PDB file of C-alpha atoms in Angstrom:
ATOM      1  CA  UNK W 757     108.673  93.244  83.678  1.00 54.00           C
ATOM      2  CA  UNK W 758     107.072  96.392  84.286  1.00 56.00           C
ATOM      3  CA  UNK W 759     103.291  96.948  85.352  1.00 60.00           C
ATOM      4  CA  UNK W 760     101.064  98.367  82.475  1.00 63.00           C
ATOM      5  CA  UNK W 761      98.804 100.963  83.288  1.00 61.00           C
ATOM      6  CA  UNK W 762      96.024 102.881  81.511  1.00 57.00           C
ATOM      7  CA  UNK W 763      96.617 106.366  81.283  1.00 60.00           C
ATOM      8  CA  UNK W 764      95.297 108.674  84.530  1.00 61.00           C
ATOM      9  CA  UNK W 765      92.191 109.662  81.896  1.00 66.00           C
ATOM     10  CA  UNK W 766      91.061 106.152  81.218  1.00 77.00           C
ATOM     11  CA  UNK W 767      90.727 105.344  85.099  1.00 82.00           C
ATOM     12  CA  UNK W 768      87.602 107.220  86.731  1.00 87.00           C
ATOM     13  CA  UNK W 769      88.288 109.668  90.011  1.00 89.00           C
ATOM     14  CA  UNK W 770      87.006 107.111  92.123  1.00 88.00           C
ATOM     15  CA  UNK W 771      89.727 104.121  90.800  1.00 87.00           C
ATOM     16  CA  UNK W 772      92.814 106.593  91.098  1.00 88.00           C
ATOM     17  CA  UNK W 773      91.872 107.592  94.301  1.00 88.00           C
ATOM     18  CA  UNK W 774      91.467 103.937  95.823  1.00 88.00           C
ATOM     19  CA  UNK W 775      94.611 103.090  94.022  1.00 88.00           C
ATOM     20  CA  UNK W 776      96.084 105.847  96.107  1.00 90.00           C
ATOM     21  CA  UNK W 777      95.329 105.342  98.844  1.00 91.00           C
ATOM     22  CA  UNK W 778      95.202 101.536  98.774  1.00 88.00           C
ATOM     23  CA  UNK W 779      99.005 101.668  97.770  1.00 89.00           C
ATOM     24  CA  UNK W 780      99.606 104.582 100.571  1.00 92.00           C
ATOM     25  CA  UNK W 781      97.351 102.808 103.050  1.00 91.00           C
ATOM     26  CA  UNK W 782      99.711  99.402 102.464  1.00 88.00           C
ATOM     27  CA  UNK W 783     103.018 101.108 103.633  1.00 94.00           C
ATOM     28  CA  UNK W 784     105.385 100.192 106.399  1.00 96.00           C
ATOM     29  CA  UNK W 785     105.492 104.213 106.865  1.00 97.00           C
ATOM     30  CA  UNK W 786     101.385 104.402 107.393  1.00 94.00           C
ATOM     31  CA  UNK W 787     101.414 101.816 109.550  1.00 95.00           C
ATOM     32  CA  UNK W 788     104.047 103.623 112.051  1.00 97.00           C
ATOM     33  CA  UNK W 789     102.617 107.147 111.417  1.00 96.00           C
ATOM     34  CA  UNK W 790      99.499 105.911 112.676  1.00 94.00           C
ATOM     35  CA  UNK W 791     100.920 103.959 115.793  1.00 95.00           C
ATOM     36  CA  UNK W 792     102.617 107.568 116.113  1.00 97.00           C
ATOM     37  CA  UNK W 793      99.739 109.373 116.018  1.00 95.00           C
ATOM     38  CA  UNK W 794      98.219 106.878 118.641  1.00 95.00           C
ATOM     39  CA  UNK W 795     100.927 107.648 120.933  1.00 96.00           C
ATOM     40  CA  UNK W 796     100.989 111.144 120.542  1.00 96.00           C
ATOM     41  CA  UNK W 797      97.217 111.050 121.410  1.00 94.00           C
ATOM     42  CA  UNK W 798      97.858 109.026 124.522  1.00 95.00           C
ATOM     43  CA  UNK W 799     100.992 111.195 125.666  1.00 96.00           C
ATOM     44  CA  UNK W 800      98.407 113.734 125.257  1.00 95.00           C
ATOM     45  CA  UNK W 801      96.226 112.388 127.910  1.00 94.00           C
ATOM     46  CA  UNK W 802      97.459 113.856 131.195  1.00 94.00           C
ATOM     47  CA  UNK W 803      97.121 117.679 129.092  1.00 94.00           C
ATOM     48  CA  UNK W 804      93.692 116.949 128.842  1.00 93.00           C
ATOM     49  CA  UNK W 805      93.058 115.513 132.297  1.00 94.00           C
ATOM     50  CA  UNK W 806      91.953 112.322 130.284  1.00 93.00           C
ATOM     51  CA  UNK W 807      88.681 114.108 129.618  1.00 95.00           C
ATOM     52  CA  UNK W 808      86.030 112.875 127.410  1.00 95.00           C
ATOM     53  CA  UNK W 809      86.450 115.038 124.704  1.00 94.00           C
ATOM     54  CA  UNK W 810      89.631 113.569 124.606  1.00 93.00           C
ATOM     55  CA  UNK W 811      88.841 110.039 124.443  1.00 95.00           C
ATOM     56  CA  UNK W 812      85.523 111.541 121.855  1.00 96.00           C
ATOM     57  CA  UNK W 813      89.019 112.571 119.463  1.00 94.00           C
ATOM     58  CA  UNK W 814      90.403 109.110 119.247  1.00 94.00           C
ATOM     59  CA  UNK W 815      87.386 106.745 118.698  1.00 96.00           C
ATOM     60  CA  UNK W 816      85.873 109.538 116.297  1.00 97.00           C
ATOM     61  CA  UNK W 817      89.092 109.795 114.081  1.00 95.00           C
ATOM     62  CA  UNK W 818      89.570 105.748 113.973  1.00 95.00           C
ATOM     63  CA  UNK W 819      85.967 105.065 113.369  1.00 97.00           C
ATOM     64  CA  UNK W 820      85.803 107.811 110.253  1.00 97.00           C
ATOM     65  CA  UNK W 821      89.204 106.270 108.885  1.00 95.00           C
ATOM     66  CA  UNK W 822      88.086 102.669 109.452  1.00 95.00           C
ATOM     67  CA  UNK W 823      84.671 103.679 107.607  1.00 96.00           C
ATOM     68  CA  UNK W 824      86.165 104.960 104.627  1.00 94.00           C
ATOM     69  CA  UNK W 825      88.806 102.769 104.420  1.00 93.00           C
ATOM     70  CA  UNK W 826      86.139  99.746 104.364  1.00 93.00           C
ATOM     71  CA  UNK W 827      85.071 100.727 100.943  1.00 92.00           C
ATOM     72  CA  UNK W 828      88.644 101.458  99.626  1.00 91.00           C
ATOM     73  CA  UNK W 829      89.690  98.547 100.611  1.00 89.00           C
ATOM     74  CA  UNK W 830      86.845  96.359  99.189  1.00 92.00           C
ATOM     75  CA  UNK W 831      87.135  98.448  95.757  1.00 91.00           C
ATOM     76  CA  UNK W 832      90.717  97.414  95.255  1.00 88.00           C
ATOM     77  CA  UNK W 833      89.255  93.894  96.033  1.00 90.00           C
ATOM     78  CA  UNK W 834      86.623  93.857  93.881  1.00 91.00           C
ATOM     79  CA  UNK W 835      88.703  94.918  91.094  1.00 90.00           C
ATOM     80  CA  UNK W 836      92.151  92.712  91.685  1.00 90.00           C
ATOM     81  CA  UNK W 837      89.277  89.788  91.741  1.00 91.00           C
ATOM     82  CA  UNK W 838      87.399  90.994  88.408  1.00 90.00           C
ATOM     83  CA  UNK W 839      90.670  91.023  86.882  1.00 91.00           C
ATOM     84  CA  UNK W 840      92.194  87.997  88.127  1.00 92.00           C
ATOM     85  CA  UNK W 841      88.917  85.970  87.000  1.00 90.00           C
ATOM     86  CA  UNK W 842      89.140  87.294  83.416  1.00 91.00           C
ATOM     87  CA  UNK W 843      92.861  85.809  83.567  1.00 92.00           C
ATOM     88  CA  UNK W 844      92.061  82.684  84.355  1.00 90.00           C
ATOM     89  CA  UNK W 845      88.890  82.264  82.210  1.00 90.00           C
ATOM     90  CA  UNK W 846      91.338  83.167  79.418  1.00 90.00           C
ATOM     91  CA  UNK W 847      93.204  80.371  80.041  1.00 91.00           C
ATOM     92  CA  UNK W 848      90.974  78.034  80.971  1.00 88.00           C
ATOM     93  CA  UNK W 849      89.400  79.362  77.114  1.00 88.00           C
ATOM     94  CA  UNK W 850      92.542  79.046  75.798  1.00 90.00           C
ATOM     95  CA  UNK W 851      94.055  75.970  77.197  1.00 88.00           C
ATOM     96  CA  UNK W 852      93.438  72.354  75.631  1.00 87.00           C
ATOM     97  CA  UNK W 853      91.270  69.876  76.956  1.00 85.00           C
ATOM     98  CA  UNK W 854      90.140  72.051  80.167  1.00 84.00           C
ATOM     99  CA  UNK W 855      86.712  71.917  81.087  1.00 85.00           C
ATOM    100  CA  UNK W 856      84.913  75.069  79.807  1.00 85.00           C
ATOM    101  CA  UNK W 857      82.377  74.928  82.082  1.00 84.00           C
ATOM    102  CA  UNK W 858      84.141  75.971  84.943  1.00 84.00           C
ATOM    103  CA  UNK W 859      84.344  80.014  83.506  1.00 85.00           C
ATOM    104  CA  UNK W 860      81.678  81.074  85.192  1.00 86.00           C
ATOM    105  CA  UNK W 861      82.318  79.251  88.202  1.00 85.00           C
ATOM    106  CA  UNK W 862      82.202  82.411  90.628  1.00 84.00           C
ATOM    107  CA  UNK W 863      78.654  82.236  89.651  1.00 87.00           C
ATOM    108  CA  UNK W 864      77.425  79.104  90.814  1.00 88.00           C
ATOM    109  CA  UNK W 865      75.984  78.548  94.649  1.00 91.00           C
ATOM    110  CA  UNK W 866      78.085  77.597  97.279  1.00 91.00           C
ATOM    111  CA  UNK W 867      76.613  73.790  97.253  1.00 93.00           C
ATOM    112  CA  UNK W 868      77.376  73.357  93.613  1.00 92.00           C
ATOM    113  CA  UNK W 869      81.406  74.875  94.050  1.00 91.00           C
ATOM    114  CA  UNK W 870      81.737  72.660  96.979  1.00 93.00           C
ATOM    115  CA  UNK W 871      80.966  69.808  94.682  1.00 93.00           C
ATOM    116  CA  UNK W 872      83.182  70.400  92.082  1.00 92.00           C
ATOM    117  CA  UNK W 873      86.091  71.436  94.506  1.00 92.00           C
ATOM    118  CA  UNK W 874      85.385  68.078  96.113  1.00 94.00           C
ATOM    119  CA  UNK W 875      85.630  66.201  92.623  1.00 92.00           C
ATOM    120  CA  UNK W 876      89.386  68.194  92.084  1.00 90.00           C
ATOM    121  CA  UNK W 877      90.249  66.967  95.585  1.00 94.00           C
ATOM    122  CA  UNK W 878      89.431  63.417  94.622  1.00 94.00           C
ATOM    123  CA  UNK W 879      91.099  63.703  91.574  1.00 92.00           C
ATOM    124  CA  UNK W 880      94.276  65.400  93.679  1.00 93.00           C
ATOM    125  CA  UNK W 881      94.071  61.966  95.893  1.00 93.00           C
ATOM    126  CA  UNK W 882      94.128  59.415  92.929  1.00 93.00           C
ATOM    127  CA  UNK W 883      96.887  61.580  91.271  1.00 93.00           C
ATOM    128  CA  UNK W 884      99.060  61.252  94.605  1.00 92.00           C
ATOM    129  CA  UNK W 885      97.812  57.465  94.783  1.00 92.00           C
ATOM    130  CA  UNK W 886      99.104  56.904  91.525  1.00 92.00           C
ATOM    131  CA  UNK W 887     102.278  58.386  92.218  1.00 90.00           C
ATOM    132  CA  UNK W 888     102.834  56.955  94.791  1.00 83.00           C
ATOM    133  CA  UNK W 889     102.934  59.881  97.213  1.00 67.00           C
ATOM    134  CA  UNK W 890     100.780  59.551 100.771  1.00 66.00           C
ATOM    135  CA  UNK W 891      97.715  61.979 100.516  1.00 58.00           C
ATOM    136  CA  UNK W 892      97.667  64.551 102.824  1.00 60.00           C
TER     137      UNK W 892
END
């Protein structure tokens, strides 16, 4: 089934452009341009009498890219996890006999998830018990 997607003008420059470069920045290809680009860089050391401008290049270029790429990276997050939320509240909604109250779960403190994940474990243990199966 194909992948949906709004049209360029309903996305703002911002989403496009860490869709880009989220999907670019994912790539086999990126991954060994960049391992070229290191090598190239170190082959390069010996022209440049391993000089601290040279070394200045390196650390400069991957702590820029590592900068930007922090907040690309945590957009795309953000959003796969803001979408994948309203999925599952929509069938948690829509589903019979499943406990409403856990919609808003991502909003609770840590003390009171831990509870209720501990509750689903226990009920995990007695479903194995029951079937027979050894818990794990």
């Amino acid at each position: 089934m194909a992948k949906r997607r709004l049209p360029q003008s309903d996305r703002s420059l911002f989403t496009r452009l860490s869709q880009w470069v989220a999907h670019w920045a994912g790539k086999p290809q990126t991954f060994f341009g960049a391992g070229a680009l290191i090598v190239v860089w170190a082959l390069s050391g010996p022209i440049f009498s391993f000089n601290d401008t040279w070394q200045l290049v390196i650390n400069t270029s991957t702590t820029i890219v590592t900068f930007l790429m922090v907040f690309i990276i945590q957009n795309s997050q953000n959003r796969d996890t803001a979408a994948m939320q309203i999925k599952l509240d929509e069938l948690i909604w829509k589903l019979e006999g499943a406990r409403e109250e856990l919609l808003d779960l991502e909003e609770l403190d840590e003390e009171k998830i831990e509870k209720i994940r501990q509750e689903f474990e226990d009920m995990a243990a007695k479903a194995r018990k029951a079937a027979g199966k050894p818990a794990s």
